[in-house]
XYZ file of C-alpha atoms in Angstrom:
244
model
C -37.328 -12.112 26.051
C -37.790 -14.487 22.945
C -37.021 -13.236 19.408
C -40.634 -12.094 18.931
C -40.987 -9.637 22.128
C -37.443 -8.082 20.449
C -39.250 -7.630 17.072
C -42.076 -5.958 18.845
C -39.814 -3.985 20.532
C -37.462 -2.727 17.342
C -40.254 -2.867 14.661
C -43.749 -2.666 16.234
C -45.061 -1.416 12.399
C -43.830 -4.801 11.105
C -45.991 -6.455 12.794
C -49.008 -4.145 13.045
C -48.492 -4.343 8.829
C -48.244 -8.223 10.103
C -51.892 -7.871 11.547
C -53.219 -5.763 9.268
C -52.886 -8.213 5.896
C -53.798 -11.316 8.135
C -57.279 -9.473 9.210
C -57.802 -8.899 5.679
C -56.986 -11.911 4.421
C -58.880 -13.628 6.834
C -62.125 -11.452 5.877
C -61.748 -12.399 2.664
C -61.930 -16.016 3.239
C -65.082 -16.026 5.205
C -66.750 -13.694 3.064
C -65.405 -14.229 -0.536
C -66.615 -12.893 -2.981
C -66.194 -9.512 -1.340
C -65.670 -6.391 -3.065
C -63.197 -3.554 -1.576
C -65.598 -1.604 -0.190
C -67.021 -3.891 2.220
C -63.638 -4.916 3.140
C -63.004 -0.635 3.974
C -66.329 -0.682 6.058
C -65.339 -3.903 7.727
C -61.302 -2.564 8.814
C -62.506 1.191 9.002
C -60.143 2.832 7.008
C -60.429 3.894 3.592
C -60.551 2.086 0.362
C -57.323 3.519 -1.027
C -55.185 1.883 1.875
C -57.542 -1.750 0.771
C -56.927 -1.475 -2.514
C -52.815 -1.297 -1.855
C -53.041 -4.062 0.482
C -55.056 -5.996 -2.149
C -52.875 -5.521 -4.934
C -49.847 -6.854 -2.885
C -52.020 -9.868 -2.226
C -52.781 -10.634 -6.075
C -49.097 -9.986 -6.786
C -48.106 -12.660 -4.276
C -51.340 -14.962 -5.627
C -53.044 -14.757 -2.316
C -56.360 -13.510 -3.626
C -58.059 -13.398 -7.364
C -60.091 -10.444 -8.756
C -62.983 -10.991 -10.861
C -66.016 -9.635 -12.002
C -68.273 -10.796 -8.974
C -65.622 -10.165 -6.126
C -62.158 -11.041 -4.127
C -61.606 -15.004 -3.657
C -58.967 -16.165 -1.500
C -56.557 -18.946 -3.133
C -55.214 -21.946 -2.353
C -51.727 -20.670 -1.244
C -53.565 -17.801 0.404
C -55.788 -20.187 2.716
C -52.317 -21.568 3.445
C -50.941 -18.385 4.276
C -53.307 -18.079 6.909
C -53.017 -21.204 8.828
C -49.365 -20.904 9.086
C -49.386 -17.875 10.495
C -52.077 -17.993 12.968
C -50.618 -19.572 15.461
C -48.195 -17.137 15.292
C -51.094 -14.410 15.053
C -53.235 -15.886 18.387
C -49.037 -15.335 20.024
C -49.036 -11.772 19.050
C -52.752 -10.504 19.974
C -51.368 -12.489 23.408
C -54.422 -14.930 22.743
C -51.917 -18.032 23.883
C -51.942 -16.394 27.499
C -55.634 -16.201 27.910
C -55.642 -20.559 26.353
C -53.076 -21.311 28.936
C -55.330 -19.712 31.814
C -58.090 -21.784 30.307
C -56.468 -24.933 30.409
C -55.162 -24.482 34.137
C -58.170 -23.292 35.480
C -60.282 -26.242 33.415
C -57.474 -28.744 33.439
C -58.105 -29.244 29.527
C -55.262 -30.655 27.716
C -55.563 -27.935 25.031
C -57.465 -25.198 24.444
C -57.580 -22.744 20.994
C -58.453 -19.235 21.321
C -59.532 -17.242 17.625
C -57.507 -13.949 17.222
C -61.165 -12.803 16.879
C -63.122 -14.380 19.651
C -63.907 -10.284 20.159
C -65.376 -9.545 16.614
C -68.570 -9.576 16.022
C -68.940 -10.100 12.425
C -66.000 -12.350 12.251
C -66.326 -14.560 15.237
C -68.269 -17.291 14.582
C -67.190 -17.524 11.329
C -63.465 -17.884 12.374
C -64.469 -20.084 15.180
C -65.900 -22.831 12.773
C -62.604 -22.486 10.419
C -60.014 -22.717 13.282
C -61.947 -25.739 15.268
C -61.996 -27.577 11.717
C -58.645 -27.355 10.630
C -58.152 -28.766 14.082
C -60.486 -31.430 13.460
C -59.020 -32.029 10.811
C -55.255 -32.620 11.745
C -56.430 -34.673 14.661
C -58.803 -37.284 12.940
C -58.221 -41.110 11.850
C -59.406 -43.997 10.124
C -61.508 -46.130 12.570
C -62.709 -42.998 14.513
C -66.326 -42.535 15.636
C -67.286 -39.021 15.941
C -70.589 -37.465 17.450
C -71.346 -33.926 16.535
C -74.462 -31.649 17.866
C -76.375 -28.719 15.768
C -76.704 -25.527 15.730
C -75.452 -22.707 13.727
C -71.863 -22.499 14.921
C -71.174 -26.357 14.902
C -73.235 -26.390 11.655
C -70.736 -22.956 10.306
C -67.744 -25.818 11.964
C -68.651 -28.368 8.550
C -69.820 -25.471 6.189
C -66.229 -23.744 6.372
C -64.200 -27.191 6.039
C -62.078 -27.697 3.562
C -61.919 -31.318 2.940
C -58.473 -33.070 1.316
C -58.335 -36.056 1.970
C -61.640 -38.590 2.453
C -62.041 -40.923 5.598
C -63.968 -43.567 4.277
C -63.641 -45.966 7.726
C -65.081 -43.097 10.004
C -68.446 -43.268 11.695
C -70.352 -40.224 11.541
C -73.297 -40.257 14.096
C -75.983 -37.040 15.970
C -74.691 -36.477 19.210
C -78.339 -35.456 20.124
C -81.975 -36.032 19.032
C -84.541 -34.364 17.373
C -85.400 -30.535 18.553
C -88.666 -30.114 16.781
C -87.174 -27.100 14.832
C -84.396 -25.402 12.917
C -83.958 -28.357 10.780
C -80.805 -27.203 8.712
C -79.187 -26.808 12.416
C -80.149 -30.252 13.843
C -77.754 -32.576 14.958
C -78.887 -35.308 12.614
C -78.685 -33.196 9.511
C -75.245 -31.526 10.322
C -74.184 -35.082 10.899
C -75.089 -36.255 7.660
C -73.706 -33.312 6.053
C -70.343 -33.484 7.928
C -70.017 -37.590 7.070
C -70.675 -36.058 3.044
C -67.679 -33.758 3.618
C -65.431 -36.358 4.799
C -67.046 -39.268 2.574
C -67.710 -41.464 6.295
C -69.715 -43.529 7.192
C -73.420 -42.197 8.690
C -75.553 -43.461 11.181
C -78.448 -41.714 12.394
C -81.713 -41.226 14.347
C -85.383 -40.733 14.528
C -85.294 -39.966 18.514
C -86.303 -36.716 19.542
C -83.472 -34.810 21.914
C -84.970 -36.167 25.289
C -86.716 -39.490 26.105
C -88.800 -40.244 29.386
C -87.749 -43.780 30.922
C -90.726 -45.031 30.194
C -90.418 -44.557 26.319
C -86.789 -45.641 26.209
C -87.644 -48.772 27.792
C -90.093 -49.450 24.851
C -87.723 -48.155 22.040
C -84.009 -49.921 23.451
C -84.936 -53.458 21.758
C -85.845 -52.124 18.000
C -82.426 -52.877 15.886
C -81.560 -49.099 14.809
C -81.395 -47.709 18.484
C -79.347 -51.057 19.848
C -77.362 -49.853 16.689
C -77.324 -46.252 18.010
C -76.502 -47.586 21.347
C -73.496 -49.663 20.081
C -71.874 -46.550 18.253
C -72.923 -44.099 21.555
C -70.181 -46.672 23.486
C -67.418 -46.388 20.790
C -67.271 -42.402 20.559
C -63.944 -40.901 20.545
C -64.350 -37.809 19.259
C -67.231 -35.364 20.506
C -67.928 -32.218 18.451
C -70.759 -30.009 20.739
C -71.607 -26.840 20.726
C -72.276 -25.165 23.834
C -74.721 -23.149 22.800
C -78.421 -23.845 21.698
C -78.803 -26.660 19.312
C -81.592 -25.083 17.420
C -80.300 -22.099 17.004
């Protein structure tokens, strides 16, 4: 039994108080600005309890209060990704990643504390897989990323430091026809803005007979596109729909 099972064991409401002010915390960095009431409707229990919990936070400069909502701060965004590994240890979420990683032979796998909530999600999905991004890129990397709303949520939510000016940004897929804001192309381009790279991309649509390809692989930009395709390293794909 390692020091945490004890400390679940001798003060279970330390860490359900633990939970608790991570939860919120987390809420309000997705949503900000958020006022307390949506906060209440979001936990379930009643705005008295928030409004405690909130002034800790602004006593402790986690959060600011003004006029048009809650904002999270810069020492509370930190707050929150130190302690959620910890966090993914105590809602167990480290058991189900290590299943996943036998059973898939993955080298690593990250599983959100709310991969069960359905307002959160998403939301939390995009901020977790980007810090990781984050931590795990380098100069000279060339990184293909696909659309849709989750992977497009994945640049939206980052929180850019530190600019790579030597990465190659490039679509990891064509055209869809539709949903332009979630297209691979655009969320590219916007994801090489965040991280002031380098951006590469293309007019193809998503799938090309052989017949067409075989006409297009001599014009310049797609021997370009072909060139970059080879020198990948890091693939950023959603697995659901790319239009949606």
């Amino acid at each position: 039994m390692n020091e945490i099972e004890y400390l679940k064991k001798f003060a279970p409401d330390l860490i359900e108080k633990l939970l608790f002010r991570f939860k919120i915390l987390e809420y309000i960095s997705i949503n900000a600005p958020v006022g307390r009431r949506n906060i209440a409707s979001y936990l379930g229990v009643g705005e008295r309890i928030v409004r405690n919990e909130l002034e800790f936070f602004i006593v402790e400069k986690f959060i600011e209060v003004i006029k048009s909502g809650t904002f999270i701060t810069e020492l509370g965004e930190s707050m929150l990704k130190e302690l959620r590994s910890l966090v993914n240890y105590l809602n167990e979420n480290n058991i189900i990643a290590e299943e996943l990683q036998n059973k898939l032979r993955i080298k690593k796998v990250i599983v959100c504390d709310s991969y069960k909530d359905e307002i959160l999600g998403k939301e939390q999905l995009a901020k977790v897989a980007s810090e990781y991004f984050l931590n795990n890129i380098s100069e000279k990397d060339v990184i293909a990323i696909s659309g849709g709303t989750t992977v497009k949520s994945f640049v939206d939510t980052m929180s850019v430091k530190k600019y790579f000016n030597e990465i190659s940004v490039i679509p990891a897929r064509g055209s869809l026809g539709n949903g332009l804001e979630c297209q691979s192309n655009v969320v590219a381009n916007n994801l090489s803005k965040k991280l002031k790279a380098k951006f590469f991309g293309t007019f193809l649509p998503d799938y090309l007979d052989e017949l067409t390809y075989d006409r297009l692989k001599d014009l310049e930009e797609v021997k370009i596109l072909i060139e970059y395709l080879k020198k990948i390293n890091v693939l950023i794909f959603g697995i659901g729909r790319a239009d949606a």
